[in-house]
C-alpha cells in the first residue's frame, strides 16, 4: 500500500494566482515530455520525432555535398534546414522555459535556474546546433564554416543515448590517466623519430632529413598503420624500427585499457545507484542502520516480471525472498487473494520456517523486485538479529492471518 507522495514545495517566488495554475501545469507537462519523455506516451512520440530529425539532418548534411544533388534539390535542402532550425529552436526555448519545474534544479529564482540550466553541456550543444543559422544573418560567415558547425546537430543525439553520456563521463573521470598516456605517446613519438633521424638521415636524406620528417614514419609505425611509403634501409634502422613497432602495440593498449576499466567502473556505479533507488522504496530498509543496508544492497539483484507471471508456486522449494520496488503482486492465500504493493516483501516464510512455499504468488501488474538469496538471507539474519526480528514478525502475522482469516469469495 503505497503512501501518497508529498508534493515538493516550489522555489521561493511571487505568489501564483489561480489563473497562473493552468500555465504552470502546462509547463510541468512540457518539462516531463522533454526531460522524461519515456514516461509519457506523447513524450515518446516527441522524442522519437526529434531523434529522427537529427538523423535526417546528418543524412542531408552528407548529401548536400554531392554537387548534382545540391544543384537539383538545393532549395529543398535549404527549406529542410530552416524547418529543422525552427523545430530545434522551439525545443530549446521550451526546455529553458520549463526547466524551473525540475525540483532538483529549481533551488533559486526562475531566471537564475534558467541561466544555470542554459550552461549545462547538453544545452550548450543544443544552442550550438541552432546558433550558426541565426548568426549567418548578422555576421558574414564562410559557407564551409557554417556547414561544419551544422555537425553540432548530430551531437544532440547524446541526450538520447546513455552510452554516449557514459563515454563522456568515462573520459572526464579518466582525464588524468588519459593525459598521462598521451604524454607517454608523445615521448615515444619523439624518441622514435629522433632515433630514426640519426640512423637513416645519411642513407635517405630526402625522407629522414629532419626530425619532423622522421616523425611521419614514427607516427605511421606507432599507430600500427604502416603505409610503407617511408621505410628504413640500414640494418641499424631496421633493428630500431622493429623495437618501435613492438612499443607501438603497447602504446595503444594503454588508453584502451584505461577507457575499458572506466566503462566497467561506470557500469558498477550505475548498478549501485539503481539498486540504491530501489532499496530506498522499501520501508523495511529505511528503518535499518546504514551499514546494514549497504551490506544487504551488495546481496540484492533486480528482476522484472510481466503482469500475470508466476513468481512463486505453492509447495515449491524456496531459494530466495523478494522485495517489491514497483508494481504489485497477488498472494493466493487461504484467506483469499492478498495484494502486496511496492515497499512490501514476500517469500520470507519458507526461508524462516524452512518449509516449502506456503502459497502461490503472481504479478498483479508489471513489477520490479529485488531478490535476496537464501544463503545471504540466512547469513544476514544470523549476523543481524534486528533484520531477522523485523522480517520474522511479519512472517508470523501472515502465518496467523492465513490460519484465522475467513475465506473470501
Ligand atoms: P512463502 O511461503 O515463502 O511464499 C509465499 C509467500 O506469500 C509467503 O512466503 C509470504 O511471504 C506470502 N504470504 C503468505 N500468506 C500471506 C498473507 N496472508 N498475507 C500476505 N502475504 C502472505
Short mmCIF file of C-alpha atoms in Angstrom, two decimals, residues 50-330:
data_model
loop_
_atom_site.label_atom_id
_atom_site.label_comp_id
_atom_site.label_asym_id
_atom_site.label_seq_id
_atom_site.Cartn_x
_atom_site.Cartn_y
_atom_site.Cartn_z
CA UNK A 50 13.42 14.75 -32.53
CA UNK A 51 15.80 11.79 -32.91
CA UNK A 52 14.52 11.20 -36.46
CA UNK A 53 15.01 14.88 -37.30
CA UNK A 54 18.61 14.81 -36.01
CA UNK A 55 19.38 11.70 -38.10
CA UNK A 56 17.76 13.22 -41.20
CA UNK A 57 19.90 16.32 -40.67
CA UNK A 58 23.04 14.16 -40.67
CA UNK A 59 21.93 12.48 -43.92
CA UNK A 60 21.08 15.85 -45.53
CA UNK A 61 24.44 17.22 -44.36
CA UNK A 62 26.27 14.48 -46.27
CA UNK A 63 24.02 14.51 -49.37
CA UNK A 64 24.31 18.27 -49.80
CA UNK A 65 28.00 17.85 -50.62
CA UNK A 66 27.12 15.82 -53.75
CA UNK A 67 27.23 18.53 -56.50
CA UNK A 68 24.41 17.02 -58.63
CA UNK A 69 22.04 16.71 -55.68
CA UNK A 70 22.89 20.20 -54.45
CA UNK A 71 22.17 21.61 -57.92
CA UNK A 72 18.86 19.79 -58.28
CA UNK A 73 17.47 19.88 -54.72
CA UNK A 74 19.30 22.89 -53.26
CA UNK A 75 16.06 24.70 -52.37
CA UNK A 76 14.58 21.62 -50.73
CA UNK A 77 17.75 21.21 -48.64
CA UNK A 78 17.55 24.88 -47.58
CA UNK A 79 13.86 24.54 -46.66
CA UNK A 80 14.56 21.40 -44.63
CA UNK A 81 17.42 23.22 -42.88
CA UNK A 82 15.16 26.14 -41.95
CA UNK A 83 12.44 23.75 -40.74
CA UNK A 84 14.96 21.82 -38.59
CA UNK A 85 16.29 25.03 -37.03
CA UNK A 86 12.72 26.11 -36.28
CA UNK A 87 11.94 22.82 -34.51
CA UNK A 88 15.25 22.77 -32.62
CA UNK A 89 14.78 26.42 -31.59
CA UNK A 90 11.31 25.66 -30.27
CA UNK A 91 12.70 22.66 -28.40
CA UNK A 92 15.50 24.82 -26.91
CA UNK A 93 13.13 27.56 -25.77
CA UNK A 94 10.67 25.08 -24.27
CA UNK A 95 13.44 23.25 -22.39
CA UNK A 96 14.69 26.55 -20.98
CA UNK A 97 11.17 27.72 -20.09
CA UNK A 98 10.14 24.50 -18.35
CA UNK A 99 13.40 23.64 -16.56
CA UNK A 100 12.16 25.51 -13.44
CA UNK A 101 9.78 22.58 -12.91
CA UNK A 102 12.69 20.28 -12.19
CA UNK A 103 12.70 20.13 -8.35
CA UNK A 104 16.43 19.28 -8.30
CA UNK A 105 17.35 22.37 -10.32
CA UNK A 106 14.83 24.87 -9.00
CA UNK A 107 16.58 25.91 -5.81
CA UNK A 108 16.89 29.55 -6.84
CA UNK A 109 14.85 32.22 -8.62
CA UNK A 110 13.42 31.21 -12.01
CA UNK A 111 15.84 33.37 -14.01
CA UNK A 112 18.91 32.06 -12.18
CA UNK A 113 17.70 28.47 -12.53
CA UNK A 114 17.28 29.01 -16.28
CA UNK A 115 20.71 30.62 -16.54
CA UNK A 116 22.38 27.67 -14.76
CA UNK A 117 20.40 25.25 -16.91
CA UNK A 118 21.48 27.03 -20.11
CA UNK A 119 25.12 26.44 -19.15
CA UNK A 120 24.69 22.67 -18.92
CA UNK A 121 26.73 20.78 -21.57
CA UNK A 122 23.69 19.33 -23.36
CA UNK A 123 22.01 22.74 -23.51
CA UNK A 124 25.20 24.26 -24.92
CA UNK A 125 25.17 21.56 -27.60
CA UNK A 126 21.51 22.44 -28.35
CA UNK A 127 22.45 26.10 -28.64
CA UNK A 128 25.41 25.26 -30.88
CA UNK A 129 23.02 23.37 -33.17
CA UNK A 130 20.91 26.47 -33.93
CA UNK A 131 23.14 29.48 -33.28
CA UNK A 132 25.18 29.38 -36.54
CA UNK A 133 21.95 29.58 -38.56
CA UNK A 134 20.92 32.83 -36.85
CA UNK A 135 24.46 34.20 -36.76
CA UNK A 136 24.75 33.87 -40.51
CA UNK A 137 22.12 36.65 -40.85
CA UNK A 138 24.25 39.09 -38.86
CA UNK A 139 27.83 38.01 -39.50
CA UNK A 140 29.28 37.10 -42.90
CA UNK A 141 30.24 33.51 -42.14
CA UNK A 142 32.08 31.33 -44.65
CA UNK A 143 29.67 28.73 -46.06
CA UNK A 144 32.16 25.94 -45.30
CA UNK A 145 32.43 27.04 -41.65
CA UNK A 146 28.64 27.15 -41.44
CA UNK A 147 28.42 23.62 -42.82
CA UNK A 148 30.97 22.25 -40.36
CA UNK A 149 29.15 23.95 -37.47
CA UNK A 150 26.00 22.09 -38.52
CA UNK A 151 27.70 18.92 -37.30
CA UNK A 152 26.75 20.16 -33.82
CA UNK A 153 23.23 18.96 -34.57
CA UNK A 154 24.46 15.39 -34.61
CA UNK A 155 25.83 15.85 -31.06
CA UNK A 156 22.26 16.45 -29.93
CA UNK A 157 21.86 12.67 -30.08
CA UNK A 158 23.94 12.46 -26.89
CA UNK A 159 20.83 13.47 -24.96
CA UNK A 160 19.08 10.31 -26.10
CA UNK A 161 21.99 7.90 -25.80
CA UNK A 162 23.03 6.73 -22.31
CA UNK A 163 26.09 5.11 -23.95
CA UNK A 164 27.39 8.45 -25.30
CA UNK A 165 26.76 10.08 -21.93
CA UNK A 166 28.58 7.22 -20.20
CA UNK A 167 31.53 7.68 -22.59
CA UNK A 168 31.58 11.40 -21.74
CA UNK A 169 31.65 10.61 -18.02
CA UNK A 170 34.40 7.99 -18.50
CA UNK A 171 36.56 10.47 -20.46
CA UNK A 172 36.03 13.12 -17.78
CA UNK A 173 36.73 10.75 -14.89
CA UNK A 174 39.80 9.24 -16.54
CA UNK A 175 41.18 12.52 -17.93
CA UNK A 176 44.32 12.39 -15.74
CA UNK A 177 45.23 8.83 -16.70
CA UNK A 178 44.46 9.56 -20.36
CA UNK A 179 46.59 12.69 -20.25
CA UNK A 180 49.41 10.58 -18.76
CA UNK A 181 49.03 8.05 -21.59
CA UNK A 182 49.03 10.89 -24.15
CA UNK A 183 52.27 12.32 -22.72
CA UNK A 184 53.80 8.85 -22.90
CA UNK A 185 52.73 8.56 -26.55
CA UNK A 186 54.27 11.96 -27.35
CA UNK A 187 57.52 10.97 -25.61
CA UNK A 188 57.63 7.72 -27.59
CA UNK A 189 56.93 9.57 -30.83
CA UNK A 190 59.77 11.96 -30.16
CA UNK A 191 62.12 9.15 -29.14
CA UNK A 192 61.30 7.08 -32.28
CA UNK A 193 61.62 9.98 -34.73
CA UNK A 194 64.87 11.20 -33.18
CA UNK A 195 66.36 7.68 -33.24
CA UNK A 196 65.36 7.09 -36.84
CA UNK A 197 66.60 10.53 -37.88
CA UNK A 198 70.12 9.73 -36.62
CA UNK A 199 70.13 6.20 -38.05
CA UNK A 200 68.70 6.92 -41.52
CA UNK A 201 69.43 10.58 -42.34
CA UNK A 202 72.58 9.76 -44.33
CA UNK A 203 71.09 6.84 -46.29
CA UNK A 204 67.80 8.64 -47.05
CA UNK A 205 68.22 12.42 -46.57
CA UNK A 206 65.01 13.08 -48.58
CA UNK A 207 62.85 11.02 -46.17
CA UNK A 208 64.63 11.23 -42.82
CA UNK A 209 66.44 14.58 -43.29
CA UNK A 210 64.90 16.14 -40.16
CA UNK A 211 63.12 15.03 -37.01
CA UNK A 212 59.69 16.30 -38.23
CA UNK A 213 60.15 14.29 -41.44
CA UNK A 214 61.13 11.18 -39.47
CA UNK A 215 58.06 11.80 -37.25
CA UNK A 216 55.80 10.86 -40.19
CA UNK A 217 57.40 7.37 -40.29
CA UNK A 218 57.21 7.14 -36.46
CA UNK A 219 53.53 8.11 -36.44
CA UNK A 220 52.58 5.56 -39.11
CA UNK A 221 54.58 2.85 -37.31
CA UNK A 222 53.49 3.57 -33.72
CA UNK A 223 49.82 3.68 -34.69
CA UNK A 224 50.36 0.32 -36.49
CA UNK A 225 49.03 1.91 -39.73
CA UNK A 226 52.30 1.34 -41.65
CA UNK A 227 51.67 3.00 -45.03
CA UNK A 228 55.02 1.71 -46.26
CA UNK A 229 55.80 4.93 -48.16
CA UNK A 230 58.86 5.53 -45.93
CA UNK A 231 60.89 2.56 -44.63
CA UNK A 232 64.33 2.19 -43.01
CA UNK A 233 67.01 0.70 -45.30
CA UNK A 234 70.07 0.42 -43.00
CA UNK A 235 70.32 -2.69 -40.77
CA UNK A 236 70.51 -0.50 -37.66
CA UNK A 237 67.45 1.44 -38.83
CA UNK A 238 65.55 -1.82 -39.40
CA UNK A 239 66.51 -3.09 -35.92
CA UNK A 240 65.37 0.15 -34.32
CA UNK A 241 62.20 0.07 -36.46
CA UNK A 242 61.37 -3.40 -35.06
CA UNK A 243 61.65 -2.13 -31.48
CA UNK A 244 59.41 0.85 -32.29
CA UNK A 245 56.78 -1.49 -33.81
CA UNK A 246 56.61 -3.54 -30.61
CA UNK A 247 56.43 -0.38 -28.47
CA UNK A 248 53.62 0.89 -30.73
CA UNK A 249 51.44 -2.11 -29.84
CA UNK A 250 51.86 -1.44 -26.11
CA UNK A 251 51.32 2.27 -26.55
CA UNK A 252 47.81 1.82 -27.96
CA UNK A 253 46.83 -0.83 -25.43
CA UNK A 254 47.26 1.69 -22.61
CA UNK A 255 44.47 4.24 -23.38
CA UNK A 256 42.16 1.43 -24.50
CA UNK A 257 42.69 -0.33 -21.16
CA UNK A 258 42.06 2.93 -19.27
CA UNK A 259 38.78 3.55 -21.11
CA UNK A 260 37.63 -0.09 -20.75
CA UNK A 261 38.28 -0.04 -16.98
CA UNK A 262 36.49 3.33 -16.74
CA UNK A 263 33.45 1.85 -18.52
CA UNK A 264 33.32 -1.12 -16.18
CA UNK A 265 33.52 1.18 -13.12
CA UNK A 266 30.80 3.39 -14.61
CA UNK A 267 28.56 0.32 -15.04
CA UNK A 268 29.12 -0.67 -11.40
CA UNK A 269 28.34 2.85 -10.24
CA UNK A 270 25.13 2.88 -12.28
CA UNK A 271 24.07 -0.51 -10.87
CA UNK A 272 24.74 0.81 -7.38
CA UNK A 273 22.62 3.94 -7.96
CA UNK A 274 19.77 1.90 -9.50
CA UNK A 275 19.80 -0.57 -6.59
CA UNK A 276 20.01 2.29 -4.08
CA UNK A 277 16.99 3.96 -5.69
CA UNK A 278 15.06 0.69 -5.49
CA UNK A 279 16.15 -0.07 -1.92
CA UNK A 280 15.01 3.41 -0.83
CA UNK A 281 11.45 2.40 -1.76
CA UNK A 282 11.35 -0.48 0.76
CA UNK A 283 10.33 0.86 4.23
CA UNK A 284 11.94 -2.13 5.98
CA UNK A 285 15.36 -0.98 4.75
CA UNK A 286 14.69 2.66 5.66
CA UNK A 287 14.41 1.66 9.32
CA UNK A 288 17.71 -0.27 9.35
CA UNK A 289 21.15 1.19 10.10
CA UNK A 290 23.04 2.42 7.01
CA UNK A 291 25.94 -0.11 7.21
CA UNK A 292 23.42 -2.97 7.28
CA UNK A 293 21.53 -1.52 4.30
CA UNK A 294 24.85 -1.28 2.43
CA UNK A 295 25.56 -4.94 3.19
CA UNK A 296 22.08 -6.02 2.10
CA UNK A 297 22.41 -3.99 -1.12
CA UNK A 298 25.52 -5.89 -2.13
CA UNK A 299 23.48 -9.14 -1.96
CA UNK A 300 20.41 -7.97 -3.91
CA UNK A 301 19.73 -8.46 -7.58
CA UNK A 302 16.89 -6.90 -9.60
CA UNK A 303 14.26 -8.82 -11.59
CA UNK A 304 11.26 -7.64 -13.62
CA UNK A 305 8.07 -9.70 -14.06
CA UNK A 306 5.33 -9.10 -16.61
CA UNK A 307 1.71 -8.82 -15.49
CA UNK A 308 0.27 -12.26 -14.68
CA UNK A 309 3.67 -14.00 -14.44
CA UNK A 310 4.03 -16.69 -11.76
CA UNK A 311 6.72 -15.66 -9.31
CA UNK A 312 6.32 -18.33 -6.64
CA UNK A 313 4.40 -21.63 -6.86
CA UNK A 314 2.79 -23.25 -3.85
CA UNK A 315 4.77 -26.19 -2.46
CA UNK A 316 7.99 -25.47 -4.34
CA UNK A 317 11.36 -25.42 -2.63
CA UNK A 318 12.39 -21.87 -1.75
CA UNK A 319 15.78 -20.40 -2.58
CA UNK A 320 15.12 -16.66 -2.12
CA UNK A 321 12.79 -13.92 -0.90
CA UNK A 322 11.55 -10.81 -2.74
CA UNK A 323 11.15 -7.07 -2.09
CA UNK A 324 8.68 -5.17 -4.30
CA UNK A 325 10.08 -1.85 -5.55
CA UNK A 326 7.36 -1.10 -8.10
CA UNK A 327 4.07 -2.67 -9.14
CA UNK A 328 2.09 -5.20 -7.09
CA UNK A 329 1.72 -8.95 -6.63
CA UNK A 330 -1.15 -11.20 -5.60
#
